[in-house]
Amino acid sequence: MNISIFGLGYVGCVGLGCLAQNGHRVVGVDVSSAKVDLINGGESPIVEEGIRELIARQRLEGRISATADGMMAVRSTDVSFICVGTPSGPNGHTDTTAVFKVAEEIGGGIREKDGFHVAVIRSTVPPGTHERVAEVIEAVSGKTRNDHFGVVSNPEFLREGSSIRDYFEPPFTLVASQSERAVDLMREVYQGITAPFMVAEVGVAEMIKYVNNAFHALKVTFANEVGNICKKLGIDSHSLMEVFCLDRKLNLSPYYLKPGFAYGGSCLPKDLKALKTIVRDLYLDCPVIENIERSNEIQKAMVLEQILAFEKRRIGFLGLSFKAGTDDLRNSPIIDIIEQLIGKGFDVRIYDRNVHLSQLIGANREYILKRIPIISQLITNDPDEILDHSEVLVVVNKTPGYERVVEAIGSEQIVYDLARIEPERRESRPGYHGVAW
């Protein structure tokens, strides 16, 4: 396939060499004549392990070239990658000026050629850029998206120092487009890459790189804060984190990475407070660890705000315990919500198939009676009573059987799902709402 790459920086150069190695004919485009000359001379504009040899070999074999004429490059290719820089502005906003300038060039090239063309956004861009690029190309070219051209979001996951290996061995190849034809062409572009080829929504493709890097930054700072605590206590932080990383069931897993309601229970709140106390006693500043609880409280406040926004007085809750499969009510985050609703005069009913007041003992019973003394008047063992009572039904956890209660809800009733028990119903039912999804 004939491919053009706009931007001969880090991402563009790696793509140039690797696409050529996979058998494509690739032309690089850049406003810098020095970069163009280096590529045409078989040299690399960037320093990266293996890139110099890769570009020299592919240039010698006639698969790569470079030019400053973007419109010519578009006319002679089927796919154009946008790999220009998107730096941060003074206020933190991403500067996408170069992206839209390239979109204008691509549009100009498409105007002067026949056949279907694909513009691929490889640069890291904020949500909404994909649509704007399509509009710019459409306006400049005078042609119709999805008929004469397609736009694809295709974020890169390259690490400096191992980018060539990362290109050929990515965790997955992610594309997003409104054009099936464009997606099919991208399958051809990445033929030979054995990683899963995933098609996502445009917004997902535009956000994923930001989320990835924020999480990587979080992991670095979390590990550093743990290291600072350990050093003060005379504990080997690297040995500790080696043990931590052995747990791939919970610590390094998708288990806790599901957007939704707040955490709770008897362990997480207690142990987090203990760790914060250790930090304070050591006179350390650990803002990541110290603000976890605050973020959790913000999530609870958002849920309460949404329930209030429904402007209904009769609220039913499916679930009282902090998660499915237990009757443990200690630090269950929904109790904070219920407590505030009661204080505001709302008519509340609760059904939890695992919670029976007569069977609660010890600290668990003491906790709920102290927080909600009138709990016996609010809780029921009959799910039909919840259905009859509720103008708003709040789904708290994924206890088996709750989905059947939700299915029986009336068309005038609102469902507020904190557990994502039936995500497909959000599209089909107007009164179905999720939290953080």
Coordinates of C-alpha atoms in Angstrom, one line a residue, residues 1-5 15-28 58-66 73 76-81 188-189:
M1 CA 0.0 0.0 0.0
N2 CA 1.1 3.6 -0.6
I3 CA 1.2 5.6 2.6
S4 CA 2.1 9.2 3.5
I5 CA 3.2 10.3 7.0
G15 CA 6.0 4.7 11.7
L16 CA 7.9 5.5 8.5
G17 CA 10.5 2.8 9.0
C18 CA 8.2 0.1 10.5
L19 CA 5.5 0.5 7.8
A20 CA 8.2 0.2 5.1
Q21 CA 9.7 -2.9 6.8
N22 CA 6.2 -4.4 6.6
G23 CA 6.3 -3.9 2.8
H24 CA 4.5 -0.6 2.3
R25 CA 5.8 2.2 0.2
V26 CA 6.0 5.3 2.5
V27 CA 6.6 8.9 1.9
G28 CA 7.3 11.2 4.8
Q58 CA 14.4 0.8 3.8
R59 CA 15.7 3.8 1.9
L60 CA 18.2 1.6 0.2
E61 CA 15.4 -0.8 -0.8
G62 CA 13.4 2.1 -2.2
R63 CA 10.4 1.9 0.1
I64 CA 10.8 5.3 1.8
S65 CA 11.3 8.8 0.7
A66 CA 10.5 12.3 2.0
A73 CA 2.2 13.1 -1.1
S76 CA 0.3 9.6 -4.7
T77 CA -0.9 7.6 -1.6
D78 CA -4.0 5.9 -0.3
V79 CA -3.6 6.5 3.5
S80 CA -2.1 9.6 5.2
F81 CA -1.0 9.4 8.9
E188 CA -4.4 -4.0 5.4
V189 CA -2.0 -1.3 6.8

